[in-house]
Short mmCIF file of C-alpha atoms in Angstrom, two decimals:
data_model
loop_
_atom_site.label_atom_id
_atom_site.label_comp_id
_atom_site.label_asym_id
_atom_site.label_seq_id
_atom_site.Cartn_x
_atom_site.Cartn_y
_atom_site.Cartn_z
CA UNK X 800 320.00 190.77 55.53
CA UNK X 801 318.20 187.57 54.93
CA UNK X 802 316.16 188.08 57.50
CA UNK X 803 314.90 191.62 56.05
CA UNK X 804 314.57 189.66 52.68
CA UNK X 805 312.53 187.19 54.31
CA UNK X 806 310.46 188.92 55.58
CA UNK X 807 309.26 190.70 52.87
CA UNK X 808 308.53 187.57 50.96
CA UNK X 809 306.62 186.49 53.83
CA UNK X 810 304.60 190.41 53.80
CA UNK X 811 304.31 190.09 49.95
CA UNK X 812 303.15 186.29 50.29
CA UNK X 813 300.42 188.05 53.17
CA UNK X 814 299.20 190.94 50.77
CA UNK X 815 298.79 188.74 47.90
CA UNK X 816 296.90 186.24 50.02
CA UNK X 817 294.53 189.23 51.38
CA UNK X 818 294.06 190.37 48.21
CA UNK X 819 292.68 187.24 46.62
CA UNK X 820 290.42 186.40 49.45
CA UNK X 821 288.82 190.06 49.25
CA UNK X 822 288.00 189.26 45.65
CA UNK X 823 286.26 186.01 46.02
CA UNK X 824 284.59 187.49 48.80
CA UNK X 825 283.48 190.14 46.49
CA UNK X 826 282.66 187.79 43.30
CA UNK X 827 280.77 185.21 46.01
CA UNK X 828 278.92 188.46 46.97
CA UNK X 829 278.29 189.69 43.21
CA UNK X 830 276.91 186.15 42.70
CA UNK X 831 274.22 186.40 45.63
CA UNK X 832 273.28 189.28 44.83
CA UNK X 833 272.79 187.98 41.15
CA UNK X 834 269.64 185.86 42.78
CA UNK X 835 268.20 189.15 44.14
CA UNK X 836 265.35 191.78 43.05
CA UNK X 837 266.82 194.39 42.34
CA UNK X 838 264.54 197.39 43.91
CA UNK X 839 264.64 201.11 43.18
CA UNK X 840 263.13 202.40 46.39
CA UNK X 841 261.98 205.65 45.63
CA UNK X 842 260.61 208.67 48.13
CA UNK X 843 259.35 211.27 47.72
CA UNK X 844 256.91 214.25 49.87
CA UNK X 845 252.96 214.16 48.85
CA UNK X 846 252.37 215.82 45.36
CA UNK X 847 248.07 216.26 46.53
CA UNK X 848 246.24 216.66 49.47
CA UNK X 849 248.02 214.96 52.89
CA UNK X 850 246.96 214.70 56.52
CA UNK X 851 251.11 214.28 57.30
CA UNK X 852 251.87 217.05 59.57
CA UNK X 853 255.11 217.92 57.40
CA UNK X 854 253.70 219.36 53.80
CA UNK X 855 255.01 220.64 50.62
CA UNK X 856 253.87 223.17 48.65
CA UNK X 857 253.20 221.85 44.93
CA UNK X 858 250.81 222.74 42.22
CA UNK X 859 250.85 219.25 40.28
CA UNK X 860 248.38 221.26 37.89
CA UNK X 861 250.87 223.41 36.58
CA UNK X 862 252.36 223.03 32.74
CA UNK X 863 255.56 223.78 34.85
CA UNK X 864 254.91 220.93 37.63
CA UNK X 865 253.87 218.73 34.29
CA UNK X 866 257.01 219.21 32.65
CA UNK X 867 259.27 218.31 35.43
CA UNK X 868 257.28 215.55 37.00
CA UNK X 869 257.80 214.11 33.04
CA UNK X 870 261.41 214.56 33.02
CA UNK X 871 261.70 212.43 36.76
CA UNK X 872 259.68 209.63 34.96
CA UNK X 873 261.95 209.23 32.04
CA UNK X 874 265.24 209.38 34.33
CA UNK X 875 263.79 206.69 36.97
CA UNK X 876 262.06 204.71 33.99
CA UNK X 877 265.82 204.25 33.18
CA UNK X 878 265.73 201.43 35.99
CA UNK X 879 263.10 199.00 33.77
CA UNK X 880 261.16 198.01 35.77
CA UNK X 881 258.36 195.03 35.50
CA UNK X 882 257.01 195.36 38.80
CA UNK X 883 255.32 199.01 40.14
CA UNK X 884 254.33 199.43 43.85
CA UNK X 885 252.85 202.62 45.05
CA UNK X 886 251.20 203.93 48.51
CA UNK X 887 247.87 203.05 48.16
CA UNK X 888 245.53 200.08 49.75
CA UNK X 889 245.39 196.87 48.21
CA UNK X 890 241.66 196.67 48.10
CA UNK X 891 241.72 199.90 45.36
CA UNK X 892 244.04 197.53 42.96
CA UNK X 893 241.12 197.48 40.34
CA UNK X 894 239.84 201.21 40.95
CA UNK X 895 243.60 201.94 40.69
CA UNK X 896 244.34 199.73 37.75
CA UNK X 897 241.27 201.10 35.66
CA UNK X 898 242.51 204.58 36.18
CA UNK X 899 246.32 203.52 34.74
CA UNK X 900 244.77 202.12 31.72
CA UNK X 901 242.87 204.94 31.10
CA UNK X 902 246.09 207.28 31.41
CA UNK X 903 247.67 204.57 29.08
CA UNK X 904 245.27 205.18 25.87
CA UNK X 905 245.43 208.82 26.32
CA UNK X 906 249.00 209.78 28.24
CA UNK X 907 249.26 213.55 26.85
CA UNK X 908 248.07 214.64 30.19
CA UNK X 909 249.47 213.34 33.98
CA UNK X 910 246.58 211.96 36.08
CA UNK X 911 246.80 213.74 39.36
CA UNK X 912 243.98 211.83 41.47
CA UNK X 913 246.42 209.96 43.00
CA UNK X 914 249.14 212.43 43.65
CA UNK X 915 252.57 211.26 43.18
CA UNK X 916 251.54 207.57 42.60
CA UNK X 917 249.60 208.68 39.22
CA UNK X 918 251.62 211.06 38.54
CA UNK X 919 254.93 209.41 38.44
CA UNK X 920 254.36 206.00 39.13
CA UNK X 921 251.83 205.67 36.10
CA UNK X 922 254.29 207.24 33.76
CA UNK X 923 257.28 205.22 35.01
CA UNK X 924 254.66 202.46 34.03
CA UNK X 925 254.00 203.79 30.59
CA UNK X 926 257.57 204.10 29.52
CA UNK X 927 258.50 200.79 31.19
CA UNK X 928 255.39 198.84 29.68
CA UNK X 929 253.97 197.61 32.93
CA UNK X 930 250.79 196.10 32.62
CA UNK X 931 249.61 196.42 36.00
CA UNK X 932 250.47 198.74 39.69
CA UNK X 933 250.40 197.29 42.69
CA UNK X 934 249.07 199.24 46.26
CA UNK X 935 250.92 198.17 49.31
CA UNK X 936 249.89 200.53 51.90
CA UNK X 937 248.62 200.05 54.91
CA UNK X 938 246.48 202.67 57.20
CA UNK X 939 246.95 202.49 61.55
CA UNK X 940 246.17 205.65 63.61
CA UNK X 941 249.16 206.85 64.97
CA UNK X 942 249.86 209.96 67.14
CA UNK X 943 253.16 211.19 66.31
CA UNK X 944 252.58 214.38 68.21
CA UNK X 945 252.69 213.20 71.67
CA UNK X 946 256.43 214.35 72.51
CA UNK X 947 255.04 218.25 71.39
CA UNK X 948 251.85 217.21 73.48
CA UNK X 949 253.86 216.32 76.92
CA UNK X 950 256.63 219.09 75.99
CA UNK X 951 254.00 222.19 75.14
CA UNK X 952 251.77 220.94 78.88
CA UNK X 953 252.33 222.72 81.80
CA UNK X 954 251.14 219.79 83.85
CA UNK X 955 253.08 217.33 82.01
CA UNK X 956 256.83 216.29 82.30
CA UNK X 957 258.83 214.36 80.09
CA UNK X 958 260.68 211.71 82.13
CA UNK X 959 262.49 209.92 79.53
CA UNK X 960 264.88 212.21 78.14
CA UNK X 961 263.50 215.89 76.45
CA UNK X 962 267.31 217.19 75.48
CA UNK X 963 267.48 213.99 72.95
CA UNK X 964 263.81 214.56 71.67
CA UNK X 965 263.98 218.38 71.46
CA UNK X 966 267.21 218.21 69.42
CA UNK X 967 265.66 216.10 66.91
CA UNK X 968 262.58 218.48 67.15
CA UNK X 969 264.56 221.55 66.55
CA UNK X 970 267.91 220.18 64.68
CA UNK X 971 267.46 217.26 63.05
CA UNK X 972 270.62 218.08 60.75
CA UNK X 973 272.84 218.45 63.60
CA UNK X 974 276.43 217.42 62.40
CA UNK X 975 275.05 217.20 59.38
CA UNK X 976 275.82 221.11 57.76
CA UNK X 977 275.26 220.47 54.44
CA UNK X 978 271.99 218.68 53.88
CA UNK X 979 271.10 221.08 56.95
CA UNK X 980 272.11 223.92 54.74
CA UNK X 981 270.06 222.52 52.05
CA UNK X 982 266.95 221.84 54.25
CA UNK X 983 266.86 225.17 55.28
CA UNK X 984 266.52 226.30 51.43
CA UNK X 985 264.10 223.28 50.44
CA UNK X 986 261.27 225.97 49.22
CA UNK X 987 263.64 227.20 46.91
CA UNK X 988 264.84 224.24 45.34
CA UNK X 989 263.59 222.58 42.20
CA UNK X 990 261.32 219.40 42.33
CA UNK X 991 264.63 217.14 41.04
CA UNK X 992 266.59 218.52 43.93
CA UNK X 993 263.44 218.51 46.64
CA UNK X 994 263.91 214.62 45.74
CA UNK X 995 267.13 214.17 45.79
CA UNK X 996 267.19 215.57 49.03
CA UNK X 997 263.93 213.10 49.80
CA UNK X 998 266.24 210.12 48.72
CA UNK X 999 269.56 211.20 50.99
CA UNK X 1000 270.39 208.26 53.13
CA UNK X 1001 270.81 211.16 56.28
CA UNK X 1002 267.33 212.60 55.20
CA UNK X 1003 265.75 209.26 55.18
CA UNK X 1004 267.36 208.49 58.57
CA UNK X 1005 265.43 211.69 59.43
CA UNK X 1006 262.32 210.60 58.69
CA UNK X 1007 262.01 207.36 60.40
CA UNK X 1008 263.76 209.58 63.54
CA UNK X 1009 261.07 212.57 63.23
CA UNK X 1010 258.22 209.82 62.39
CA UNK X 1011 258.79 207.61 65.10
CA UNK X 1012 262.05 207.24 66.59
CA UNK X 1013 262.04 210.22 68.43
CA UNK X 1014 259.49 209.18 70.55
CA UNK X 1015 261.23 207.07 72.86
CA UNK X 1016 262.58 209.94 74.23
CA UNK X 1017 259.26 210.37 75.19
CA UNK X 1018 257.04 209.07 78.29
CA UNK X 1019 255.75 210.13 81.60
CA UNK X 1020 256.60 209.19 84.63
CA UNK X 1021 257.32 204.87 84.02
CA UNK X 1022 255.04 205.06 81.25
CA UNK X 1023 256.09 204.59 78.05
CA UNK X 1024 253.69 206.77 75.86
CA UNK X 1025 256.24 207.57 72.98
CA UNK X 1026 257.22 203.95 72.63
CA UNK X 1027 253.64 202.89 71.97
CA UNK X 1028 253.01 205.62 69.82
CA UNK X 1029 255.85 204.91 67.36
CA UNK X 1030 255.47 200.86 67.90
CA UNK X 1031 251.96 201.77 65.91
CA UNK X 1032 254.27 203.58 62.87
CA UNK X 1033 256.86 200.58 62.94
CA UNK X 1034 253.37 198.35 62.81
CA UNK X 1035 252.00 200.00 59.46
CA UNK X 1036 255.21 200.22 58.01
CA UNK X 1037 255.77 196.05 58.63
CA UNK X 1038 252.44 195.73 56.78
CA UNK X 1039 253.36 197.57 54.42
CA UNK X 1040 256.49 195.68 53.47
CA UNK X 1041 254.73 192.22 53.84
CA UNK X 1042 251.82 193.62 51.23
CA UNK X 1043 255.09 194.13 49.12
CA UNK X 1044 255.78 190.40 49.80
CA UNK X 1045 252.31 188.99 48.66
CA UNK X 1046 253.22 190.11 45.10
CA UNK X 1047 254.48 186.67 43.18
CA UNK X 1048 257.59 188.36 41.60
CA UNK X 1049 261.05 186.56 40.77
CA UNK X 1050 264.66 186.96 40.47
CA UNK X 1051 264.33 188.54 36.80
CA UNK X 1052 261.60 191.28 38.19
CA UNK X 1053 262.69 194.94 38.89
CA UNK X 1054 260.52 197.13 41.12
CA UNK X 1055 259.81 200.04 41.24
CA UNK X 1056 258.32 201.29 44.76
CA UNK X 1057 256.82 205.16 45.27
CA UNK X 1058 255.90 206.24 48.67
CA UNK X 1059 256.20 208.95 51.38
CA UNK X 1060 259.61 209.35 52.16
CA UNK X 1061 259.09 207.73 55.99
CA UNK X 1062 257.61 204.45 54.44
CA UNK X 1063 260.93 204.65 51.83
CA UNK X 1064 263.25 204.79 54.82
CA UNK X 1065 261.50 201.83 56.40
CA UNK X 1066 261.18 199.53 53.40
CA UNK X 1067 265.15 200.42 53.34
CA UNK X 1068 266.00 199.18 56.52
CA UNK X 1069 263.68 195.90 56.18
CA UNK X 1070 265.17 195.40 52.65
CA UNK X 1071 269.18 196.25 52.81
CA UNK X 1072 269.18 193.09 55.47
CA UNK X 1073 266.51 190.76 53.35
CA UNK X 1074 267.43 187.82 51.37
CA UNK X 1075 265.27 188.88 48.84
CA UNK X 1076 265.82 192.03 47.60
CA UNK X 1077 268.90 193.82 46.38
CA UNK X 1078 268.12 197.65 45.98
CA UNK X 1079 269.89 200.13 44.07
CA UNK X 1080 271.09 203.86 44.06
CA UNK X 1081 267.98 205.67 43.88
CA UNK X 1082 270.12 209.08 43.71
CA UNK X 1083 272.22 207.52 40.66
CA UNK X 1084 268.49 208.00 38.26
CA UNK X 1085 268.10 211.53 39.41
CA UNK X 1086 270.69 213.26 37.04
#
């Protein structure tokens, strides 16, 4: 009996002990993360014109398309941000700037020159009071289609592994039934829910697998033509973050990024390990 009632002290005594150490780990961790940006790392598909082989159709003239791209600002304008990044080149910062300020002293109508970065990122700005958005893009060519190029030529053979790059070709959703079952409607869905489904941690997976990681599956013979095809993606994207990084921003900043959905995925992966940047729910401002 005293054994028993030992040791249960000594498992109580254990628990207790676990306990506290999980929730200093935690504050410790709440306290780190105190020193970080916080970043809402927003994708989304092209609202304009795009050379991306994977379009969506969107009239971004329509009073309808107006309304709803207005109701997205004010929910991710909830976030406050100081700081606004959106996919564009550095070197248009003043064309882009001068464009903003004009939208500024006359908001009543969305400017949609820039697609999705005037659109939303300028009135994100306007309800946030930012002074000023930032480009960070970064243009490389890039072939992503040289998997469908080796797969679709007779002459051709993919040596690597075409079951692995055909599946994520074909079924990209794969184990994944709902957000496959949702895919599959994406024409039918409203712009709020397109996004959310842009901003799904599977779906962004998805892009960075149908952008570039699912060529090297790909290569003929010993070559490895898929690899250097995607290293050239993985390049732009790099840039892209370190533009981010040449912005002087501190601890008390918030920002606000807007880009194609593969570029969100990468900047995710690059930030959720940086000691800089702390990002938060993007899906928990889209409701």
């Amino acid at each position: 009996m005293k054994q028993i009632v030992l040791m249960l002290c000594l498992l109580c005594c254990s628990c207790h002990t676990k306990d506290n150490t999980n929730e200093l780990h935690e504050e410790t961790q709440t306290e780190q993360n105190q020193d970080k940006i916080k970043v809402l790392n927003f994708g989304t598909f092209h609202f304009g014109y795009t050379p991306d082989a994977n379009k969506t159709e969107f009239n971004e003239h329509s009073e309808e398309a107006q309304k709803e791209v207005r109701e997205i600002s004010k929910m991710l304008a909830q976030f406050k941000p100081t700081i606004i990044c959106i996919e564009n080149l550095p070197k248009f910062n003043n064309e882009i700037n001068k464009a903003y300020q004009e939208f500024l002293e006359n908001p009543t109508t969305l400017n949609t020159n820039y697609g999705e970065s005037s659109m939303i990122g300028f009135d994100v700005g306007r309800l946030s009071n930012v002074k000023k958005i930032y480009g960070i893009d970064n243009h490389m060519g890039y072939n992503y289609s040289v998997g469908d190029f080796i797969e679709n030529s007779p002459d051709l053979e993919n040596s690597i592994d075409a079951e692995t790059y055909l599946q994520l070709t074909n079924e990209p959703f794969k184990g994944y039934p709902e957000i496959a079952k949702r895919e599959a409607k994406y024409n039918e869905l409203s712009l709020i829910e397109k996004l959310k489904l842009c901003n799904e941690p599977i779906h962004l997976d998805y892009s960075i697998n149908t952008n570039a990681d699912k060529l090297l599956y790909v290569g003929i013979d010993n070559g490895f033509e898929g690899a250097d095809a995607a290293a050239v993606f993985y390049h732009r994207n790099m840039k892209i973050y370190s533009n981010l990084n040449r912005i002087p921003m501190t601890k008390n900043d918030r920002v606000f990024i807007i880009m194609g959905t593969a570029h969100t995925a990468f900047l995710r992966e690059f930030m959720r390990r940086s000691p800089k940047f702390e990002m938060v729910n993007t899906l928990d401002y889209l409701k």
